[in-house]
């Protein structure tokens, strides 16, 4: 049986996807265009993103955690993360993995880094098998 798409769930996914994508893209850009190290670029994005104020609805969805996860994924070497297309793909998988892991890994430390790492490994495996 086909279920209808819940607009609230879609809004949460799109919001988190955009946060993941933009933080990953910004981390990648700081490394490739401005010569920042991966750690410094991720730390800067996480630091600035943690102070950014969003609407109450977005704040409740835990958007700051997704910003950190996206910046962690953006730390991947440019050999594996080579442009907006790869970043889009990583963000799509990363957002999905993050949303799936929230109820299953609640209270465990290292979830954001693990999401970024597993996402990057999945994308590397897929891209290597496609070429």
XYZ file of N, CA and C in Angstrom, residues 15 19 49-59 63-64 67:
48
model
N 14.886 20.903 5.182
C 15.624 21.841 6.025
C 16.960 21.253 6.450
N 20.863 22.382 5.323
C 21.893 22.675 6.322
C 23.121 21.789 6.113
N 28.064 28.284 12.963
C 26.737 27.698 12.853
C 26.051 27.484 14.189
N 26.838 27.247 15.238
C 26.228 27.009 16.548
C 25.647 28.287 17.145
N 26.123 29.429 16.697
C 25.599 30.694 17.212
C 24.509 31.296 16.335
N 24.320 30.721 15.164
C 23.325 31.267 14.246
C 21.930 30.954 14.768
N 21.058 31.944 14.772
C 19.697 31.779 15.263
C 18.778 31.462 14.102
N 17.944 30.459 14.298
C 16.946 30.070 13.319
C 15.567 30.262 13.937
N 14.526 30.046 13.178
C 13.180 30.147 13.730
C 12.972 29.052 14.778
N 11.979 29.210 15.624
C 11.729 28.239 16.698
C 11.465 26.847 16.158
N 10.748 26.740 15.032
C 10.470 25.423 14.450
C 11.754 24.732 14.008
N 12.647 25.476 13.400
C 13.903 24.895 12.918
C 14.816 24.573 14.098
N 14.842 25.445 15.112
C 15.667 25.199 16.297
C 15.279 23.884 16.965
N 18.890 21.610 14.187
C 19.601 21.998 12.961
C 21.108 22.165 13.183
N 21.509 22.562 14.385
C 22.932 22.780 14.640
C 23.730 21.481 14.530
N 24.425 20.833 10.937
C 25.498 21.713 10.445
C 26.855 21.094 10.771
